[in-house]
mmCIF file of C-alpha atoms in Angstrom:
data_model
loop_
_atom_site.group_PDB
_atom_site.id
_atom_site.type_symbol
_atom_site.label_atom_id
_atom_site.label_comp_id
_atom_site.label_asym_id
_atom_site.label_seq_id
_atom_site.Cartn_x
_atom_site.Cartn_y
_atom_site.Cartn_z
ATOM 1 C CA ALA A 1 -27.627 63.632 -0.253
ATOM 2 C CA GLN A 2 -24.265 64.698 0.759
ATOM 3 C CA SER A 3 -22.570 67.780 -1.159
ATOM 4 C CA VAL A 4 -19.396 69.984 -0.128
ATOM 5 C CA THR A 5 -18.566 73.838 -1.454
ATOM 6 C CA GLN A 6 -15.187 75.308 -1.294
ATOM 7 C CA LEU A 7 -14.866 78.826 -2.046
ATOM 8 C CA GLY A 8 -12.121 79.952 -4.510
ATOM 9 C CA SER A 9 -10.179 77.332 -5.967
ATOM 10 C CA HIS A 10 -7.043 79.283 -5.474
ATOM 11 C CA VAL A 11 -5.959 81.359 -2.696
ATOM 12 C CA SER A 12 -2.802 83.344 -1.858
ATOM 13 C CA VAL A 13 -1.882 85.322 1.540
ATOM 14 C CA SER A 14 1.388 86.764 2.603
ATOM 15 C CA GLU A 15 3.695 84.986 4.575
ATOM 16 C CA GLY A 16 2.744 85.389 8.773
ATOM 17 C CA ALA A 17 -0.998 86.832 7.479
ATOM 18 C CA LEU A 18 -4.097 85.186 8.560
ATOM 19 C CA VAL A 19 -5.473 81.446 6.636
ATOM 20 C CA LEU A 20 -9.218 81.377 5.458
ATOM 21 C CA LEU A 21 -10.256 78.620 3.858
ATOM 22 C CA ARG A 22 -13.959 77.853 2.856
ATOM 23 C CA CYS A 23 -15.501 75.291 3.396
ATOM 24 C CA ASN A 24 -19.713 74.614 3.404
ATOM 25 C CA TYR A 25 -21.388 71.438 3.214
ATOM 26 C CA SER A 26 -25.460 70.120 2.450
ATOM 27 C CA SER A 27 -26.454 67.361 4.778
ATOM 28 C CA SER A 28 -29.702 65.636 6.123
ATOM 29 C CA VAL A 29 -27.993 64.396 8.565
ATOM 30 C CA PRO A 30 -25.529 66.190 11.563
ATOM 31 C CA PRO A 31 -22.683 65.550 9.474
ATOM 32 C CA TYR A 32 -19.073 64.296 10.581
ATOM 33 C CA LEU A 33 -16.473 66.811 8.574
ATOM 34 C CA PHE A 34 -12.871 66.851 7.395
ATOM 35 C CA TRP A 35 -10.557 68.930 6.293
ATOM 36 C CA TYR A 36 -7.353 66.748 4.357
ATOM 37 C CA VAL A 37 -4.188 68.766 3.053
ATOM 38 C CA GLN A 38 -2.430 68.021 0.175
ATOM 39 C CA TYR A 39 1.520 68.368 -0.255
ATOM 40 C CA PRO A 40 3.448 68.826 -3.485
ATOM 41 C CA ASN A 41 3.466 64.671 -4.781
ATOM 42 C CA GLN A 42 1.849 63.694 -1.880
ATOM 43 C CA GLY A 43 -1.209 62.016 -0.895
ATOM 44 C CA LEU A 44 -4.219 63.507 1.043
ATOM 45 C CA GLN A 45 -3.269 63.345 5.709
ATOM 46 C CA LEU A 46 -5.730 64.467 7.463
ATOM 47 C CA LEU A 47 -5.882 68.230 9.358
ATOM 48 C CA LEU A 48 -8.732 67.572 11.539
ATOM 49 C CA LYS A 49 -12.853 66.114 11.487
ATOM 50 C CA TYR A 50 -15.692 66.833 13.808
ATOM 51 C CA THR A 51 -17.817 64.048 14.994
ATOM 52 C CA THR A 52 -19.370 65.265 17.889
ATOM 53 C CA GLY A 53 -19.079 67.939 20.641
ATOM 54 C CA ALA A 54 -17.242 70.894 20.489
ATOM 55 C CA THR A 55 -17.652 73.219 17.398
ATOM 56 C CA LEU A 56 -14.310 74.539 17.200
ATOM 57 C CA VAL A 57 -11.617 71.454 15.944
ATOM 58 C CA LYS A 58 -8.073 72.039 16.187
ATOM 59 C CA GLY A 59 -5.365 70.062 13.972
ATOM 60 C CA ILE A 60 -2.237 69.607 13.032
ATOM 61 C CA ASN A 61 0.032 72.737 11.837
ATOM 62 C CA GLY A 62 -1.145 75.066 13.699
ATOM 63 C CA PHE A 63 -4.643 74.701 12.012
ATOM 64 C CA GLU A 64 -8.094 74.908 13.187
ATOM 65 C CA ALA A 65 -11.686 74.854 12.272
ATOM 66 C CA GLU A 66 -14.702 75.792 13.925
ATOM 67 C CA PHE A 67 -18.696 73.712 12.474
ATOM 68 C CA LYS A 68 -21.059 76.239 12.791
ATOM 69 C CA LYS A 69 -24.475 74.294 12.134
ATOM 70 C CA SER A 70 -26.673 77.393 11.703
ATOM 71 C CA GLU A 71 -24.618 78.740 8.411
ATOM 72 C CA THR A 72 -23.805 74.864 7.430
ATOM 73 C CA SER A 73 -20.761 76.339 7.029
ATOM 74 C CA PHE A 74 -16.682 74.623 8.914
ATOM 75 C CA HIS A 75 -14.575 76.272 7.253
ATOM 76 C CA LEU A 76 -10.951 76.026 7.968
ATOM 77 C CA THR A 77 -7.678 78.827 9.935
ATOM 78 C CA LYS A 78 -4.534 79.264 10.713
ATOM 79 C CA PRO A 79 -3.730 82.387 11.964
ATOM 80 C CA SER A 80 -0.235 83.053 10.523
ATOM 81 C CA ALA A 81 0.893 81.785 7.483
ATOM 82 C CA HIS A 82 3.783 79.319 7.070
ATOM 83 C CA MET A 83 5.646 78.586 3.793
ATOM 84 C CA SER A 84 5.503 75.566 4.489
ATOM 85 C CA ASP A 85 1.642 75.804 4.260
ATOM 86 C CA ALA A 86 0.718 76.070 0.612
ATOM 87 C CA ALA A 87 -1.196 72.486 -0.232
ATOM 88 C CA GLU A 88 -4.072 72.063 -2.324
ATOM 89 C CA TYR A 89 -6.751 72.107 0.733
ATOM 90 C CA PHE A 90 -9.642 69.444 0.793
ATOM 91 C CA CYS A 91 -13.529 69.964 3.005
ATOM 92 C CA ALA A 92 -14.947 66.464 3.196
ATOM 93 C CA VAL A 93 -18.412 65.425 4.633
ATOM 94 C CA ILE A 94 -19.374 61.367 5.326
ATOM 95 C CA ARG A 95 -22.262 60.704 2.712
ATOM 96 C CA VAL A 96 -23.960 57.805 4.524
ATOM 97 C CA TYR A 97 -25.159 54.680 1.790
ATOM 98 C CA SER A 98 -27.678 52.180 3.144
ATOM 99 C CA GLY A 99 -26.593 49.746 5.158
ATOM 100 C CA ALA A 100 -25.043 49.538 7.839
ATOM 101 C CA GLY A 101 -21.799 51.301 8.337
ATOM 102 C CA SER A 102 -21.830 52.088 4.747
ATOM 103 C CA TYR A 103 -20.214 55.477 5.390
ATOM 104 C CA GLN A 104 -17.869 56.900 2.161
ATOM 105 C CA LEU A 105 -16.585 60.779 1.913
ATOM 106 C CA THR A 106 -17.568 63.397 -0.212
ATOM 107 C CA PHE A 107 -14.874 66.171 -0.925
ATOM 108 C CA GLY A 108 -14.828 68.916 -2.151
ATOM 109 C CA LYS A 109 -12.907 70.946 -5.543
ATOM 110 C CA GLY A 110 -10.254 71.250 -3.276
ATOM 111 C CA THR A 111 -8.136 75.076 -2.690
ATOM 112 C CA LYS A 112 -4.716 75.508 -3.602
ATOM 113 C CA LEU A 113 -3.239 78.341 -0.599
ATOM 114 C CA SER A 114 0.218 79.966 -1.606
ATOM 115 C CA VAL A 115 2.189 81.618 0.771
ATOM 116 C CA ILE A 116 3.965 84.425 -0.379
ATOM 117 C CA PRO A 117 7.049 85.348 1.790
ATOM 118 C CA ASP B 1 8.277 52.454 5.836
ATOM 119 C CA ALA B 2 4.922 53.929 4.474
ATOM 120 C CA ASP B 3 1.695 52.194 5.150
ATOM 121 C CA VAL B 4 -0.369 52.565 2.734
ATOM 122 C CA THR B 5 1.735 52.026 -0.860
ATOM 123 C CA GLN B 6 1.056 52.249 -4.508
ATOM 124 C CA THR B 7 2.824 50.477 -7.397
ATOM 125 C CA PRO B 8 3.719 52.105 -10.027
ATOM 126 C CA ARG B 9 3.923 55.396 -8.960
ATOM 127 C CA ASN B 10 3.515 56.460 -12.536
ATOM 128 C CA ARG B 11 2.199 55.325 -16.119
ATOM 129 C CA ILE B 12 2.372 56.045 -18.816
ATOM 130 C CA THR B 13 0.159 53.585 -21.385
ATOM 131 C CA LYS B 14 -1.221 53.600 -24.856
ATOM 132 C CA THR B 15 -4.714 53.101 -25.838
ATOM 133 C CA GLY B 16 -6.756 49.905 -25.720
ATOM 134 C CA LYS B 17 -4.428 48.200 -22.950
ATOM 135 C CA ARG B 18 -5.129 46.637 -20.072
ATOM 136 C CA ILE B 19 -3.267 47.840 -16.854
ATOM 137 C CA MET B 20 -3.709 47.076 -13.367
ATOM 138 C CA LEU B 21 -2.830 49.059 -10.626
ATOM 139 C CA GLU B 22 -1.850 47.952 -6.807
ATOM 140 C CA CYS B 23 -2.254 49.048 -3.327
ATOM 141 C CA SER B 24 -0.268 47.659 -0.499
ATOM 142 C CA GLN B 25 -1.069 48.269 3.238
ATOM 143 C CA THR B 26 0.456 47.359 6.763
ATOM 144 C CA LYS B 27 -1.886 48.895 8.772
ATOM 145 C CA GLY B 28 -4.255 46.098 9.402
ATOM 146 C CA HIS B 29 -7.403 47.773 8.364
ATOM 147 C CA ASP B 30 -10.190 45.892 6.877
ATOM 148 C CA ARG B 31 -11.965 48.961 4.311
ATOM 149 C CA MET B 32 -10.236 49.577 1.424
ATOM 150 C CA TYR B 33 -10.630 52.759 -1.030
ATOM 151 C CA TRP B 34 -9.453 53.775 -5.196
ATOM 152 C CA TYR B 35 -10.061 57.259 -5.907
ATOM 153 C CA ARG B 36 -9.292 59.513 -8.533
ATOM 154 C CA GLN B 37 -8.050 62.666 -8.491
ATOM 155 C CA ASP B 38 -8.502 65.486 -11.344
ATOM 156 C CA PRO B 39 -7.283 69.333 -11.366
ATOM 157 C CA GLY B 40 -10.115 70.834 -10.343
ATOM 158 C CA LEU B 41 -12.496 68.471 -10.146
ATOM 159 C CA GLY B 42 -11.433 67.217 -6.017
ATOM 160 C CA LEU B 43 -11.645 62.887 -5.065
ATOM 161 C CA GLN B 44 -14.192 60.828 -7.298
ATOM 162 C CA LEU B 45 -14.823 57.216 -5.303
ATOM 163 C CA ILE B 46 -14.383 54.786 -7.712
ATOM 164 C CA TYR B 47 -14.549 51.364 -5.290
ATOM 165 C CA TYR B 48 -14.604 50.769 -2.035
ATOM 166 C CA SER B 49 -14.106 47.471 -0.253
ATOM 167 C CA PHE B 50 -15.199 46.641 3.403
ATOM 168 C CA ASP B 51 -13.766 42.844 3.518
ATOM 169 C CA VAL B 52 -12.226 40.745 1.426
ATOM 170 C CA LYS B 53 -15.400 39.132 -0.050
ATOM 171 C CA ASP B 54 -17.523 42.185 -0.169
ATOM 172 C CA ILE B 55 -16.954 45.055 -2.972
ATOM 173 C CA ASN B 56 -18.782 48.024 -4.328
ATOM 174 C CA LYS B 57 -19.290 50.113 -6.204
ATOM 175 C CA GLY B 58 -18.779 53.896 -5.990
ATOM 176 C CA GLU B 59 -19.750 56.956 -8.132
ATOM 177 C CA ILE B 60 -17.623 56.425 -11.246
ATOM 178 C CA SER B 61 -16.442 52.866 -11.482
ATOM 179 C CA ASP B 62 -16.995 52.293 -15.594
ATOM 180 C CA GLY B 63 -13.698 51.083 -17.081
ATOM 181 C CA TYR B 64 -12.750 50.296 -14.324
ATOM 182 C CA SER B 65 -13.334 47.081 -12.273
ATOM 183 C CA VAL B 66 -10.974 46.182 -8.768
ATOM 184 C CA SER B 67 -9.893 42.840 -6.518
ATOM 185 C CA ARG B 68 -9.089 42.498 -3.185
ATOM 186 C CA GLN B 69 -6.642 39.679 -2.797
ATOM 187 C CA ALA B 70 -6.097 39.613 0.683
ATOM 188 C CA GLN B 71 -7.131 42.367 3.302
ATOM 189 C CA ALA B 72 -3.628 44.051 2.704
ATOM 190 C CA LYS B 73 -4.796 44.361 -0.915
ATOM 191 C CA PHE B 74 -6.415 46.057 -3.688
ATOM 192 C CA SER B 75 -5.746 46.108 -7.323
ATOM 193 C CA LEU B 76 -7.334 48.149 -9.682
ATOM 194 C CA SER B 77 -7.386 47.204 -13.209
ATOM 195 C CA LEU B 78 -8.668 48.999 -16.526
ATOM 196 C CA GLU B 79 -9.732 46.876 -19.009
ATOM 197 C CA SER B 80 -9.119 48.453 -21.672
ATOM 198 C CA ALA B 81 -7.787 52.310 -21.556
ATOM 199 C CA ILE B 82 -8.570 55.578 -22.776
ATOM 200 C CA PRO B 83 -7.159 59.097 -22.484
ATOM 201 C CA ASN B 84 -10.255 60.748 -20.293
ATOM 202 C CA GLN B 85 -8.811 58.276 -17.556
ATOM 203 C CA THR B 86 -5.483 60.019 -17.307
ATOM 204 C CA ALA B 87 -5.151 60.936 -13.472
ATOM 205 C CA LEU B 88 -3.889 60.521 -9.636
ATOM 206 C CA TYR B 89 -5.870 57.359 -8.668
ATOM 207 C CA PHE B 90 -5.354 57.166 -4.714
ATOM 208 C CA CYS B 91 -5.953 54.237 -2.538
ATOM 209 C CA ALA B 92 -7.061 54.328 0.374
ATOM 210 C CA THR B 93 -7.622 52.615 3.925
ATOM 211 C CA SER B 94 -9.985 53.193 7.447
ATOM 212 C CA GLU B 95 -10.967 50.686 10.250
ATOM 213 C CA ARG B 96 -14.073 49.629 10.494
ATOM 214 C CA THR B 97 -15.456 51.990 12.460
ATOM 215 C CA SER B 98 -18.431 54.719 12.575
ATOM 216 C CA GLY B 99 -18.178 56.524 9.772
ATOM 217 C CA SER B 100 -15.617 59.366 11.817
ATOM 218 C CA ALA B 101 -13.146 57.093 10.981
ATOM 219 C CA GLU B 102 -10.147 58.456 9.260
ATOM 220 C CA GLN B 103 -9.297 57.205 6.024
ATOM 221 C CA PHE B 104 -5.022 57.071 5.328
ATOM 222 C CA PHE B 105 -3.891 57.936 1.833
ATOM 223 C CA GLY B 106 -1.007 56.281 -0.837
ATOM 224 C CA PRO B 107 0.975 58.257 -2.287
ATOM 225 C CA GLY B 108 -0.760 57.701 -5.468
ATOM 226 C CA THR B 109 -0.099 57.045 -9.299
ATOM 227 C CA ARG B 110 0.504 58.812 -11.848
ATOM 228 C CA LEU B 111 -1.904 57.420 -15.308
ATOM 229 C CA THR B 112 -0.533 58.504 -18.670
ATOM 230 C CA VAL B 113 -3.065 56.812 -21.717
ATOM 231 C CA LEU B 114 -2.043 58.487 -24.531
#
């Protein structure tokens, strides 16, 4: 069964500093991995995803993530934090149910990012 | 206009009451989902539907039921609400493709059960 662990429920960074949000997964098959962002009082939106191919994935708003199979990790980074990056971030992995096409997302518990001026 | 809409956005109800949360989408997607979000727990899948005639239970379906009235509409019902169902509820949609398909989320319904 697939699962996701996000290290750190709260992360604070200074404006302009590196953002690093950690995600480790467990999966018995090659996974599909996602990062979603939730701004206050809004739904989730996709930041980026890894399916196959290049292990460094670039997303919206300057974020990127690197799939490292040997470390079972998919950490999210951004070189320079902006105030507008303050939000909650969720890592997710596909869970494959029985039956063709039965793909479901399993979410981590989320990491709330605060950006200090 | 938003692609995935949810009504109501906020609802306060009392224990034992029946309540329905509604979701509509204009994306033309076949697949629709209901999630529950609790602080510190991430999102948990309640029910999902791959088309109008295909509805499946998720991780936490007890106490909930759903109806897929049309491709564009997917409703979640709490037959007899209880306080531990107080949470933020999200509807989502995705295309009928591989597992890499992105899910698109509505803005959420904040439900409080007193």
